Tab-separated table of C-alpha atoms in Angstrom:
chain	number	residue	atom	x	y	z
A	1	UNK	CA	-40.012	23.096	5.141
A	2	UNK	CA	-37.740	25.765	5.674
A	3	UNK	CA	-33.998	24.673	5.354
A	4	UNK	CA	-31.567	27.204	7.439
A	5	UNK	CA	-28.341	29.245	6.323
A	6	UNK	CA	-26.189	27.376	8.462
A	7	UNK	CA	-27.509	24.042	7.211
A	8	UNK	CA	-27.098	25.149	3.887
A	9	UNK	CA	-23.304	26.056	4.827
A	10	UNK	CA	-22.527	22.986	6.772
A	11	UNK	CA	-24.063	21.262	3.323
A	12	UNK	CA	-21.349	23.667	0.741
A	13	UNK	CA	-18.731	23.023	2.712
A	14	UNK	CA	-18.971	19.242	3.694
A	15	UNK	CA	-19.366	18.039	0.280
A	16	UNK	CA	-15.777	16.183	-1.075
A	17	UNK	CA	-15.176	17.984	-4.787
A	18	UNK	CA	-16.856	20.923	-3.892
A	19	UNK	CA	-13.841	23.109	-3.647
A	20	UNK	CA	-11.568	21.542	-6.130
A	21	UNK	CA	-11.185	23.798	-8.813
A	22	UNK	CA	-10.926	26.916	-6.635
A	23	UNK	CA	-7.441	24.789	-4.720
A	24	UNK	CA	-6.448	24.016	-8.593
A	25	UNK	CA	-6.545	27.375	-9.403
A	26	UNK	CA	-4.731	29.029	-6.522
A	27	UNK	CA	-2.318	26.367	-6.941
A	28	UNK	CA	-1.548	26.662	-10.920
A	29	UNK	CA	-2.554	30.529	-11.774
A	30	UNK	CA	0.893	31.785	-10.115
A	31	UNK	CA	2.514	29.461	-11.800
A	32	UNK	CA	1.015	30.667	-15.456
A	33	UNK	CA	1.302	34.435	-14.346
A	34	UNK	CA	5.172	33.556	-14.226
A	35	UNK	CA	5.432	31.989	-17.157
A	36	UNK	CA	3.188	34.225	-19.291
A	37	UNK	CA	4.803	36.997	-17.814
A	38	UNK	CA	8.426	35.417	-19.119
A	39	UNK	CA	7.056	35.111	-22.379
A	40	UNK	CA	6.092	38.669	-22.605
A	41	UNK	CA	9.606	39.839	-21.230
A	42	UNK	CA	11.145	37.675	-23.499
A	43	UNK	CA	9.228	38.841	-26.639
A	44	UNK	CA	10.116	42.524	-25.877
A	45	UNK	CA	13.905	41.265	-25.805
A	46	UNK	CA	13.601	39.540	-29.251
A	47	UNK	CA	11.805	42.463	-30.591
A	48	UNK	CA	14.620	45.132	-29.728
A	49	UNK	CA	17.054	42.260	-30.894
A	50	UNK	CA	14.813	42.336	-34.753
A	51	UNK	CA	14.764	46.048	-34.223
A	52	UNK	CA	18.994	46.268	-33.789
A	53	UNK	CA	19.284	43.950	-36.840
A	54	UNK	CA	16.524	46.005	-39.266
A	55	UNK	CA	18.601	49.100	-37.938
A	56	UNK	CA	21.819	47.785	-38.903
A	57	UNK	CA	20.768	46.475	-42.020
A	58	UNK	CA	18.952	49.904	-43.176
A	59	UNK	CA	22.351	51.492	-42.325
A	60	UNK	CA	24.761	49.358	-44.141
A	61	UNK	CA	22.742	49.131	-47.163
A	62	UNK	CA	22.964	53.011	-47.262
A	63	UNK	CA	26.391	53.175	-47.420
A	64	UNK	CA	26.767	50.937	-49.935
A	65	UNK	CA	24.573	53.515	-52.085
A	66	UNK	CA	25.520	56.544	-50.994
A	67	UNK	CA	28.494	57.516	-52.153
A	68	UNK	CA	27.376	60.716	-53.543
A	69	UNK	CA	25.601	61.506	-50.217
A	70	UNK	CA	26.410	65.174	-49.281
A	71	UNK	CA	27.362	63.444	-45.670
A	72	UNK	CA	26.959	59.518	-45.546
A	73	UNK	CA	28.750	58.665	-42.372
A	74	UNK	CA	26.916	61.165	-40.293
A	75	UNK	CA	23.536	60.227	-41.921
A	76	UNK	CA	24.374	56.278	-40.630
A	77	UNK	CA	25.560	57.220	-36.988
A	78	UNK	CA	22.774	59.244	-36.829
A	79	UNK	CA	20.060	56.345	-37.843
A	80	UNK	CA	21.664	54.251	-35.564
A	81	UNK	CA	21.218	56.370	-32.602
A	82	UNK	CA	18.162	57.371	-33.422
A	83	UNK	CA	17.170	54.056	-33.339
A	84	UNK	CA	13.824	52.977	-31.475
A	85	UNK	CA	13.958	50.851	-28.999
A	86	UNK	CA	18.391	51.018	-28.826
A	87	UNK	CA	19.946	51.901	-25.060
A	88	UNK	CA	20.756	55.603	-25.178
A	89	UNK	CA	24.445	55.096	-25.864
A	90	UNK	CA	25.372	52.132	-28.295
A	91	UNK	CA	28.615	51.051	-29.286
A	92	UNK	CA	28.655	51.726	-33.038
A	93	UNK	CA	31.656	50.918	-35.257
A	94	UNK	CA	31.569	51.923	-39.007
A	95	UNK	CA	35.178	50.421	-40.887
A	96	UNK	CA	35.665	50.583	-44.603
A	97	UNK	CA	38.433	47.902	-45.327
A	98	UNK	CA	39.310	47.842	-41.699
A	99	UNK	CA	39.755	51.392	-41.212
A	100	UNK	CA	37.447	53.249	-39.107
A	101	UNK	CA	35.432	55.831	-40.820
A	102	UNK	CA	34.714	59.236	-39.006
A	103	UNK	CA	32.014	60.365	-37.716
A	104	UNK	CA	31.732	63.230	-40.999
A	105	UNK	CA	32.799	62.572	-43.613
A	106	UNK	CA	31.354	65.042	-46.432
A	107	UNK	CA	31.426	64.672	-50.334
A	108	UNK	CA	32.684	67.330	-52.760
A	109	UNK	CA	31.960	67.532	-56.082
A	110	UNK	CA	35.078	65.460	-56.910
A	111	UNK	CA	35.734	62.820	-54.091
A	112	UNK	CA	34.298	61.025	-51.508
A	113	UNK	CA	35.385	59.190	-48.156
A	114	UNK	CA	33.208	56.092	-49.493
A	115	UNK	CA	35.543	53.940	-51.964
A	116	UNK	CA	33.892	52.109	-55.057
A	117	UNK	CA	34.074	48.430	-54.396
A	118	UNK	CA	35.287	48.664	-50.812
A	119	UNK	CA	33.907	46.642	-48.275
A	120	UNK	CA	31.598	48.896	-45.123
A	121	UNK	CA	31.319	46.585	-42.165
A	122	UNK	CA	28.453	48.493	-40.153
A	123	UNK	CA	28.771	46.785	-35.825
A	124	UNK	CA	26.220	47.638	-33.318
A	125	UNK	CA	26.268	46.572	-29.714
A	126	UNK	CA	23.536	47.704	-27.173
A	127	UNK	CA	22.939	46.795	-23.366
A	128	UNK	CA	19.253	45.658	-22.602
A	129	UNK	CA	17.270	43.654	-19.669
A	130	UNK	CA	15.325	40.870	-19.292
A	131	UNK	CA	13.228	41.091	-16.235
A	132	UNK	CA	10.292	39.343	-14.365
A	133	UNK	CA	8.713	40.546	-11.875
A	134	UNK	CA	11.619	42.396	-10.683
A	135	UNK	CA	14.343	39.748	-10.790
A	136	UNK	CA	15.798	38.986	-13.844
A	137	UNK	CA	19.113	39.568	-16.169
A	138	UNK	CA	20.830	42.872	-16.375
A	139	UNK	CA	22.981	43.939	-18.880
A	140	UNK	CA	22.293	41.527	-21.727
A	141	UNK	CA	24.234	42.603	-24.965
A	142	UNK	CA	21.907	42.924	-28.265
A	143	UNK	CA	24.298	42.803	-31.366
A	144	UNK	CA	24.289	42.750	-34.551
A	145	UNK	CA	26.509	43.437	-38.169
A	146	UNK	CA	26.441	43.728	-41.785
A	147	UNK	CA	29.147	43.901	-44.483
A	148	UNK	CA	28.360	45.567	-47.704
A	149	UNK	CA	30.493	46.218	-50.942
A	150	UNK	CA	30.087	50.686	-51.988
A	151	UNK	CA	28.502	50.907	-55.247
């Protein structure tokens, strides 16, 4: 005996638990889209964050060194902005014992801008985003700074 497509149908579709798991999974798999999707965006902002810091650190630690640099403050500005993964225009400030260093500041033979046993704060501040699925926060401020003494 033969049993018919629309028996079989009537048979799929009257059964209790039969469609269960597909309501449970239009139900929850927005839900978990939206929050893996967060945790993605989220991971990008903490890597630009560890990326600002290593940056920042790189730079400061090179001043402290480089003394005898033929140009050490152009060198750091110029790591900074070069920066992956940094907005295009970050707000850098370079100080040696409070004073602001300039953007060139070129050795000679007999002097250089870079003081033995000064302090060289090294301050970054960059704008970023943290968006999903369109909505999200703009203009979050990624910052970071080191101090460290010229050798």
């Amino acid at each position: 005996m033969k049993i018919s497509l629309v028996s079989r149908v009537r048979r799929f579709f009257s059964s209790d638990s039969e469609g269960n798991a597909l309501v449970e999974m239009a139900v929850t798999l927005p839900v978990l889209m939206l929050v893996m999707t967060g945790i993605f965006s989220f991971s990008l902002l903490l890597f630009q964050q560890m990326q600002l810091t290593e940056t920042v650190s790189n730079t400061g630690r090179y001043l402290a060194v480089a003394r005898q640099a033929p140009d050490p403050c152009a060198t750091a500005l110029s790591s900074i902005q070069n920066a992956p993964g940094l907005s295009a225009n970050p707000v850098i400030s370079i100080t040696q014992n409070g004073a602001a260093l300039p953007s060139t500041c070129p050795t000679t033979p007999t002097s250089s801008t870079l003081i033995t046993g000064a302090t060289v704060n090294v301050s970054v501040k960059s704008t970023s985003s943290l968006a999903v699925y369109g909505s999200g926060l703009t203009n979050l401020y990624l910052t970071s700074q080191i101090s460290e003494i010229v050798q």
